[in-house]
mmCIF file of C-alpha atoms (C1' of nucleotides) in Angstrom:
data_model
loop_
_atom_site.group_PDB
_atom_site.id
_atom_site.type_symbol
_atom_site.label_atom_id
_atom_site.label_comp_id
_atom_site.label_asym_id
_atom_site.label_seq_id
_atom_site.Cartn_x
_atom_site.Cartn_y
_atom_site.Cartn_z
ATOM 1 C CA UNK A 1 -37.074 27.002 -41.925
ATOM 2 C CA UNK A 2 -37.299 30.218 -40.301
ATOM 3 C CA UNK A 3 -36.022 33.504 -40.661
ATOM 4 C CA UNK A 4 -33.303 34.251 -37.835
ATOM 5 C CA UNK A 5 -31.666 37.678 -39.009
ATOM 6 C CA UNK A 6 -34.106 40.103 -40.729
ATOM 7 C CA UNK A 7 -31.252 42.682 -40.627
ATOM 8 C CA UNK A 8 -29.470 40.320 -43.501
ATOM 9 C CA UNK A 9 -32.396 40.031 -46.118
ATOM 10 C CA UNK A 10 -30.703 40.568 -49.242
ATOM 11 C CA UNK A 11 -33.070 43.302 -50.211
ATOM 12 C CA UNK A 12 -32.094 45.623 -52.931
ATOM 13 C CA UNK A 13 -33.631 48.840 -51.222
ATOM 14 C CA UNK A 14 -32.969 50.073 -47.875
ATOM 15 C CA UNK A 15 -35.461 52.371 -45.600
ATOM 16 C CA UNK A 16 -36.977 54.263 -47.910
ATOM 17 C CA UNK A 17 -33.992 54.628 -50.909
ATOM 18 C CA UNK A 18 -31.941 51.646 -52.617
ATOM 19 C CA UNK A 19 -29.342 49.875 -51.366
ATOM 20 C CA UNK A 20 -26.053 51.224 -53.411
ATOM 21 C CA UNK A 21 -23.613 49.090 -54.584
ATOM 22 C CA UNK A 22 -21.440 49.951 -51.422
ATOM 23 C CA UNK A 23 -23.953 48.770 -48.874
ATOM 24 C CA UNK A 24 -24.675 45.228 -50.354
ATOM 25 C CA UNK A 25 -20.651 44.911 -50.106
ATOM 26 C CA UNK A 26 -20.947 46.245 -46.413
ATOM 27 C CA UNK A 27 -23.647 43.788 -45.444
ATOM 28 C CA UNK A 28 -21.671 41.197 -46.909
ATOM 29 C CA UNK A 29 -18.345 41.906 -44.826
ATOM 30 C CA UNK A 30 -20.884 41.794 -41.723
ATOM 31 C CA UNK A 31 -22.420 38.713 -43.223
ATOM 32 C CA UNK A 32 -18.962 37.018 -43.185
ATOM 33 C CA UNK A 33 -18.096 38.279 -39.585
ATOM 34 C CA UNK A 34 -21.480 36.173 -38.300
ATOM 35 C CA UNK A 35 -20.625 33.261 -40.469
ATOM 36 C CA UNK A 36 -19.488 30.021 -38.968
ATOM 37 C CA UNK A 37 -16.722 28.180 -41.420
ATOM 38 C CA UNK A 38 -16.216 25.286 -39.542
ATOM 39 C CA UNK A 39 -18.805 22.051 -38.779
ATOM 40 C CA UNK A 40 -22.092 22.823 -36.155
ATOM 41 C CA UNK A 41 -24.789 20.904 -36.949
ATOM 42 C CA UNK A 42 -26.621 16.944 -35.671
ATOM 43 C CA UNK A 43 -24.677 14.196 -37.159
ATOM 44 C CA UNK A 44 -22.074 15.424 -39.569
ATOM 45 C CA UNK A 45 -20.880 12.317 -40.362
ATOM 46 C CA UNK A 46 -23.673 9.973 -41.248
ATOM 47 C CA UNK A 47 -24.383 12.691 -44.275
ATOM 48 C CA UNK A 48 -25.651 12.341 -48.030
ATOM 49 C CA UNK A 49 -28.512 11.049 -49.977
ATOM 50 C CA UNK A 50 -27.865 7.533 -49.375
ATOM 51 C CA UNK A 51 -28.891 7.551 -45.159
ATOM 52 C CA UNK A 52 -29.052 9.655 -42.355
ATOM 53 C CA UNK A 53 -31.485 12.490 -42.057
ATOM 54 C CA UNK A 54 -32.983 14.613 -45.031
ATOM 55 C CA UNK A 55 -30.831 17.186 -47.034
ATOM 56 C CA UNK A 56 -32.705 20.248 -49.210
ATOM 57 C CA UNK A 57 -31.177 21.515 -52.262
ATOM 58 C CA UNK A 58 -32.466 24.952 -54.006
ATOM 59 C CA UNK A 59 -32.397 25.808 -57.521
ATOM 60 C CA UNK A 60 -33.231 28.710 -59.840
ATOM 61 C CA UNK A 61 -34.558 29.867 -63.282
ATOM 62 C CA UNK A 62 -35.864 33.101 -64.738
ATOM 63 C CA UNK A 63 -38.964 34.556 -66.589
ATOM 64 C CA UNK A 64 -37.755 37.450 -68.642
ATOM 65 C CA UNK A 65 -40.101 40.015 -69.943
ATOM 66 C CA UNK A 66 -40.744 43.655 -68.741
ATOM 67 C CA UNK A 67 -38.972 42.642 -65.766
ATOM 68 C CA UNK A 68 -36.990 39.543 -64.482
ATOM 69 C CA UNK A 69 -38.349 37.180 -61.531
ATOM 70 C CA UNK A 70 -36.379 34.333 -60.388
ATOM 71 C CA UNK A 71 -38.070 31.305 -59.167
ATOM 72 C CA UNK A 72 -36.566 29.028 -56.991
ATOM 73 C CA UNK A 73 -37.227 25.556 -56.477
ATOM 74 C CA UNK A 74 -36.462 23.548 -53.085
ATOM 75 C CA UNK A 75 -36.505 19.910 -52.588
ATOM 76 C CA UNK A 76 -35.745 17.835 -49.308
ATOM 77 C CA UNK A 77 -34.480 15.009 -50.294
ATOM 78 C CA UNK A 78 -34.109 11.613 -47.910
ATOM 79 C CA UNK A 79 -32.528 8.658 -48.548
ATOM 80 C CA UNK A 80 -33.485 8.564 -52.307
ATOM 81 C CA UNK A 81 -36.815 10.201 -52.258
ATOM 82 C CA UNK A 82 -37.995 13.561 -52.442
ATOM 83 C CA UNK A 83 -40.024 13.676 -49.466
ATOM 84 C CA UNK A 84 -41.398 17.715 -50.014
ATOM 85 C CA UNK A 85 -40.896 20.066 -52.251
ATOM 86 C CA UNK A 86 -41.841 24.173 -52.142
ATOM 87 C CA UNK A 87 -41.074 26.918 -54.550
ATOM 88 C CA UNK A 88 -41.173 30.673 -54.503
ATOM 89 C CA UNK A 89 -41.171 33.661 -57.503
ATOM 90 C CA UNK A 90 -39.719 36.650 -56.246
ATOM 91 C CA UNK A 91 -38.876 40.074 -58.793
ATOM 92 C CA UNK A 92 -35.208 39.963 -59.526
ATOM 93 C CA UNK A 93 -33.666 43.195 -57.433
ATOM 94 C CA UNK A 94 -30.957 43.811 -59.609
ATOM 95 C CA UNK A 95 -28.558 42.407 -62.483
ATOM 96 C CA UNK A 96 -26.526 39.477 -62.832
ATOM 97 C CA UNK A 97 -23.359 41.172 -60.861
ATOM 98 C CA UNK A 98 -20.534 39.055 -59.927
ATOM 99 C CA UNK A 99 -20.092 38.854 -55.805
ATOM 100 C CA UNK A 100 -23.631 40.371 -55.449
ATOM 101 C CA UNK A 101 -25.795 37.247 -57.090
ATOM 102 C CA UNK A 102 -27.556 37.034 -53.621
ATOM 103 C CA UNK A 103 -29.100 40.852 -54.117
ATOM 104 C CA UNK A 104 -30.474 38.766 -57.036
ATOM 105 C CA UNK A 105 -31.565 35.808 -56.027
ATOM 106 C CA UNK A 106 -31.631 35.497 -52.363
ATOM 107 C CA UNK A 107 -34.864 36.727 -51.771
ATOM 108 C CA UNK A 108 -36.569 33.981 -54.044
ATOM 109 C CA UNK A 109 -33.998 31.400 -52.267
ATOM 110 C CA UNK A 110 -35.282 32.489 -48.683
ATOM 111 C CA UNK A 111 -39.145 32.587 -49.593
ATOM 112 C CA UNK A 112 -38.673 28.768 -51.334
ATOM 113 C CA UNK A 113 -37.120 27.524 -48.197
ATOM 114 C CA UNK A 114 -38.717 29.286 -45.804
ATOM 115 C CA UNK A 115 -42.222 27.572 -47.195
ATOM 116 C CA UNK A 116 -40.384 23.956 -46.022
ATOM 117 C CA UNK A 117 -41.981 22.487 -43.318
ATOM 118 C CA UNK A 118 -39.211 20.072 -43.114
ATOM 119 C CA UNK A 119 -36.129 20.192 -41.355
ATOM 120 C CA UNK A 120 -32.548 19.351 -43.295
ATOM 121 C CA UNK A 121 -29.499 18.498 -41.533
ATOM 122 C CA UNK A 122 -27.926 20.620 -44.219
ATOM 123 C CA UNK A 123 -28.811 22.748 -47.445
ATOM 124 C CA UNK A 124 -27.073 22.562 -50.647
ATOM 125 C CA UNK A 125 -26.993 25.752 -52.835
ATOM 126 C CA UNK A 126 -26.439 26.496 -56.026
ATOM 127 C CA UNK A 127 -23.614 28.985 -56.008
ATOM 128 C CA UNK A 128 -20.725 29.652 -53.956
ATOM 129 C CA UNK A 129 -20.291 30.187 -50.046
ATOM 130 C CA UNK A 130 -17.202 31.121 -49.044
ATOM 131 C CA UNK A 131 -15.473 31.231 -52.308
ATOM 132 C CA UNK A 132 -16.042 34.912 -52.464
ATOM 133 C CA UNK A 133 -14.304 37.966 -52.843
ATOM 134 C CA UNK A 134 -15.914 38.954 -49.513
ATOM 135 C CA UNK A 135 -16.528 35.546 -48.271
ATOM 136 C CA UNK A 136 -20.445 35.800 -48.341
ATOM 137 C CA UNK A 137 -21.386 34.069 -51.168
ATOM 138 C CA UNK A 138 -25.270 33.059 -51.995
ATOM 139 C CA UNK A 139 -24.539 30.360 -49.675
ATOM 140 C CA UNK A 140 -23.447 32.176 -47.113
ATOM 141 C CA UNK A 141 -25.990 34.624 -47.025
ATOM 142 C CA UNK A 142 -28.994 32.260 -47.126
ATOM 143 C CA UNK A 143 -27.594 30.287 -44.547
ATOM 144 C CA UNK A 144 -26.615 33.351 -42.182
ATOM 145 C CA UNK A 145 -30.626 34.763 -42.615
ATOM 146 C CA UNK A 146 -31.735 31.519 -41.934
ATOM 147 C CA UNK A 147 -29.047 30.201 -39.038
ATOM 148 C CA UNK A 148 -29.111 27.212 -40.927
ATOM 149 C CA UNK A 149 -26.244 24.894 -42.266
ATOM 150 C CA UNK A 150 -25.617 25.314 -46.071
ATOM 151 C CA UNK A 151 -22.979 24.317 -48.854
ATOM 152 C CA UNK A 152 -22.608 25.922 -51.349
ATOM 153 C CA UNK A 153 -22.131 24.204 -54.961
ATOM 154 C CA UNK A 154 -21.225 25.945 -57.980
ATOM 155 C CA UNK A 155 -20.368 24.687 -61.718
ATOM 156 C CA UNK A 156 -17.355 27.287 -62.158
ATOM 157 C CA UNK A 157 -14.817 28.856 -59.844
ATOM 158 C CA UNK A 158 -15.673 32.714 -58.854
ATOM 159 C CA UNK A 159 -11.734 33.640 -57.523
ATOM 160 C CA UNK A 160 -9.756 31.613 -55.205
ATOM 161 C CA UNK A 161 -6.975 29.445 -56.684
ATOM 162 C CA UNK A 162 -6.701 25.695 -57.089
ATOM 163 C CA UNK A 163 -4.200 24.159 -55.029
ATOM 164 C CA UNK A 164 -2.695 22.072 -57.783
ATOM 165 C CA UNK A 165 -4.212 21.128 -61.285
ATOM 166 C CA UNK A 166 -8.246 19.904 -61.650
ATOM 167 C CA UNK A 167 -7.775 18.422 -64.765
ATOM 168 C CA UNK A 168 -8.784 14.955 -65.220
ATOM 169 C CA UNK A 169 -9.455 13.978 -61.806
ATOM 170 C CA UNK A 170 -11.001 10.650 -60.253
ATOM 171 C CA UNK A 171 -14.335 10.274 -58.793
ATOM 172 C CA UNK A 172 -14.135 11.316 -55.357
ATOM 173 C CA UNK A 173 -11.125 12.898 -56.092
ATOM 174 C CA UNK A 174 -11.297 16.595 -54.328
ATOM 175 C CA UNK A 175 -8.413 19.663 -54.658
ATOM 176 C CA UNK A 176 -8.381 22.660 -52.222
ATOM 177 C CA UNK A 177 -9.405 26.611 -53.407
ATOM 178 C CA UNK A 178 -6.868 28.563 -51.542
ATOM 179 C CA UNK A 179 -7.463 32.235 -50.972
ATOM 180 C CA UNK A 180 -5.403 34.748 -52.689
ATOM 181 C CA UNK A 181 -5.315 38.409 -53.417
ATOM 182 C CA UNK A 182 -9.010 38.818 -54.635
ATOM 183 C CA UNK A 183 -10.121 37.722 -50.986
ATOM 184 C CA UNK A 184 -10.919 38.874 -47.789
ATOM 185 C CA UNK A 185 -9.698 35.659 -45.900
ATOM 186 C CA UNK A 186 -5.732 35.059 -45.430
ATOM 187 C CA UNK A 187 -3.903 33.961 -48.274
ATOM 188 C CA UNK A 188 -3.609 29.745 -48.617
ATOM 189 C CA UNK A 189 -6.408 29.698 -46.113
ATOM 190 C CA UNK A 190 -8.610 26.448 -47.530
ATOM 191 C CA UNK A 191 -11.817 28.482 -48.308
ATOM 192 C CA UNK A 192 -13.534 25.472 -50.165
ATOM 193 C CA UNK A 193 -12.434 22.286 -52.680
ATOM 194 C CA UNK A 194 -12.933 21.118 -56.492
ATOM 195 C CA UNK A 195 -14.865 17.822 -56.026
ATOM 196 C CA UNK A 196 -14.785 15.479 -58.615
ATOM 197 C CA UNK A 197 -18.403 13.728 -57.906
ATOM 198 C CA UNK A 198 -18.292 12.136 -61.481
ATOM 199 C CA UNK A 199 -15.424 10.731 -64.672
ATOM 200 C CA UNK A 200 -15.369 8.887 -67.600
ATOM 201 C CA UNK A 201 -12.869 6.304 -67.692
ATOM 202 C CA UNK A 202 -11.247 6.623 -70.896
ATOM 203 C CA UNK A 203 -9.028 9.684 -71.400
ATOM 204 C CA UNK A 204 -10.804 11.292 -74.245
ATOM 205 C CA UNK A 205 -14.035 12.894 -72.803
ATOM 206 C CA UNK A 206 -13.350 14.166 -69.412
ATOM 207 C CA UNK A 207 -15.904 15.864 -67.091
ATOM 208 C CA UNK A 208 -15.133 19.671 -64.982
ATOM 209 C CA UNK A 209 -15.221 19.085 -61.021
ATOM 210 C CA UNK A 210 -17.927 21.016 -59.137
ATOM 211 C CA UNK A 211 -16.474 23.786 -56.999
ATOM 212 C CA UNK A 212 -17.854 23.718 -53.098
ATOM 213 C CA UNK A 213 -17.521 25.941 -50.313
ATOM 214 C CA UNK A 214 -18.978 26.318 -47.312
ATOM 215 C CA UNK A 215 -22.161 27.999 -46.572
ATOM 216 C CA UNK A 216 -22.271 28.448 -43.027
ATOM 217 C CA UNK A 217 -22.142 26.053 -40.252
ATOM 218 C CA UNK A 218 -20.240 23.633 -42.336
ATOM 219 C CA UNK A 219 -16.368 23.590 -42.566
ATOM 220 C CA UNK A 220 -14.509 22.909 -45.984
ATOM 221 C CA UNK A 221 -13.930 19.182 -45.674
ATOM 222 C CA UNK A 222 -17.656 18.184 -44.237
ATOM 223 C CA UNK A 223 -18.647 20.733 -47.100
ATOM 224 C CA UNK A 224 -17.296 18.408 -50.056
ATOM 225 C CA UNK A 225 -18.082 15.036 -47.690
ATOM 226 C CA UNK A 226 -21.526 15.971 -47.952
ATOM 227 C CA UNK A 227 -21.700 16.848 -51.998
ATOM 228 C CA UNK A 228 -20.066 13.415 -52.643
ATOM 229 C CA UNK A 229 -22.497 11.450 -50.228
ATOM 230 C CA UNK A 230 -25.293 12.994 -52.415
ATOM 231 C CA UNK A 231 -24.154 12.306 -55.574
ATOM 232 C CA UNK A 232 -25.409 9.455 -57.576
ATOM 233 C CA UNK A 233 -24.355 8.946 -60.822
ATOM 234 C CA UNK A 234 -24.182 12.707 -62.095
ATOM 235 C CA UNK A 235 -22.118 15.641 -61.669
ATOM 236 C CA UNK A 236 -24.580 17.669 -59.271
ATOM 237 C CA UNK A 237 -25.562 15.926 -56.091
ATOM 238 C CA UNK A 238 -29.230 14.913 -56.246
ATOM 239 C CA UNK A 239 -30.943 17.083 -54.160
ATOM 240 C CA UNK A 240 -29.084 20.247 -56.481
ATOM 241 C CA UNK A 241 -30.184 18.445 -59.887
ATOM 242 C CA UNK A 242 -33.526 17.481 -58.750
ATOM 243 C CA UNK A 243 -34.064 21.491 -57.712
ATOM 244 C CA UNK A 244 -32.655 22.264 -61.170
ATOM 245 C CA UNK A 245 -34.986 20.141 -62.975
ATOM 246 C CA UNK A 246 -37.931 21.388 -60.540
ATOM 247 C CA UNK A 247 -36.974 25.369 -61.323
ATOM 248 C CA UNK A 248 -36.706 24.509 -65.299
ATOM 249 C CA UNK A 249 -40.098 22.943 -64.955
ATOM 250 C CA UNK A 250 -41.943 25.837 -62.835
ATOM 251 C CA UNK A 251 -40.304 28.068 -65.469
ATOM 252 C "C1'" DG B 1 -6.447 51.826 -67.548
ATOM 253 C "C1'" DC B 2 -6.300 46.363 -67.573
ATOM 254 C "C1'" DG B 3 -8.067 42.181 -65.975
ATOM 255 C "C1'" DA B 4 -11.721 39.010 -63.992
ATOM 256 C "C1'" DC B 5 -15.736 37.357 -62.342
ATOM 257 C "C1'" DA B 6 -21.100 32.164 -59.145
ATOM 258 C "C1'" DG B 7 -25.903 32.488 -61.801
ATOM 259 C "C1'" DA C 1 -29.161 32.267 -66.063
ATOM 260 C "C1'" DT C 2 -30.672 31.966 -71.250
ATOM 261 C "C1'" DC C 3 -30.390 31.543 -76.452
ATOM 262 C "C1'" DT C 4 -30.078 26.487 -79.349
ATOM 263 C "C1'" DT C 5 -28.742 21.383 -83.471
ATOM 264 C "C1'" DG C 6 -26.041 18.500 -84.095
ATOM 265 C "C1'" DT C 7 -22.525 15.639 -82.809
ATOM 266 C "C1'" DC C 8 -18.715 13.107 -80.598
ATOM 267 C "C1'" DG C 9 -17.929 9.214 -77.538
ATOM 268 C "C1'" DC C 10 -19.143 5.482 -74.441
#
DNA sequence: GCGACAG
DNA sequence: ATCTTGTCGC
């Protein structure tokens, strides 16, 4: 993958100074301006882990000490195998902030999957999309700098509210994330969908859906089609557990 | 001021 | 994200 828009690195300083907390939330309005929400990619049905051409799924961990640097882990996964697999370290710009993770991680995220030499149809990242306050999620922003088509996957919700309860849902089973005050995009516009890619039968132990979003180039629906034709057998979709597992290990 | 918040 | 043992349930 390739860099397409050096003008969206999520860098933490600017020309000279740092970026302020004000101009990462700038970039990020422009960010969601230039993203696509809605399906423009080869083959978007024919999707997942199972066939079809090869998905890539990043991952990250952290080395604390003097100072934090997150490494991230890509995979591109095909059919069931991992067919490459790159990483990156890059100094963690600022704190964990919530609606600025990508001014955290995105630099480590870009460097892992810019040292692919494969080409996915789509990417799955860890992290939301366009469940945002601003719409420019890690997701997003990755796949705007890139001009690539991502999804974004995340373990909790970020804002947005559920259409109707998530509790105890079915495999496959998927609810939309409406927009409401806390974002930029219309309110009840569909701005991503809790995906139930795994349950237990009986009604005791009960398992949290994953919340997805798209990244860019990917609308809402093809967004959770593709998590749930990656999954297989666990909550995350392979090619997001096996970059989990590969970030844990490099850590 | 209060609340709420991916990784 | 990370710190961490056992424990409940299938």
């Amino acid at each position: 993958m390739e860099l397409a828009c050096p003008r969206f690195l999520p860098t933490t300083d600017g020309p000279g100074r740092s970026r302020s907390r004000a101009e990462m939330k700038r970039l990020q309005h422009e960010l969601a301006e230039e993203a696509v929400f809605a399906d423009d990619f080869e083959a978007p049905e024919a999707l997942g882990t199972h066939s079809g051409p090869p998905v890539a799924g990043v991952d990250q961990a952290f080395r604390t000490g003097d100072s934090e640097a997150a490494v991230s882990a890509a995979v591109l996964v095909r059919g069931e195998r991992v067919v490459e697999r790159a990483s990156a370290v890059r100094e963690a710009g600022i704190p964990y902030i919530p609606g600025l993770l990508s001014f955290r991680e995105g630099e480590a995220v870009l460097a892992a999957l810019r040292a692919l030499s494969g080409e996915p149809a789509v990417t799955l990242v860890d992290g939301s999309g366009r469940v945002h306050f601003r719409e420019a999620g890690l997701a997003t922003h990755v796949g705007v700098a890139l001009d690539v088509p991502t999804v974004g996957v995340a373990k909790s919700l970020l804002c947005g509210q559920p259409r109707r309860s998530v509790e105890g849902l079915e495999t496959g089973e998927r609810v939309a994330i409406e927009a409401d005050g806390d974002v930029t995009a219309p309110d009840g516009t569909v701005i991503g969908y809790a995906v139930q890619t795994r349950q237990f039968d009986s009604p005791n132990r009960h398992i949290n859906p994953v919340y997805v979003s798209p990244g860019h180039r990917v609308s809402a629906a093809t967004a959770a089609d593709v998590v749930l034709g990656c999954t297989a057998g666990y909550k995350l979709p392979e090619p997001t557990r096996l970059a989990d597992a590969a970030a844990a290990d490099l850590r």
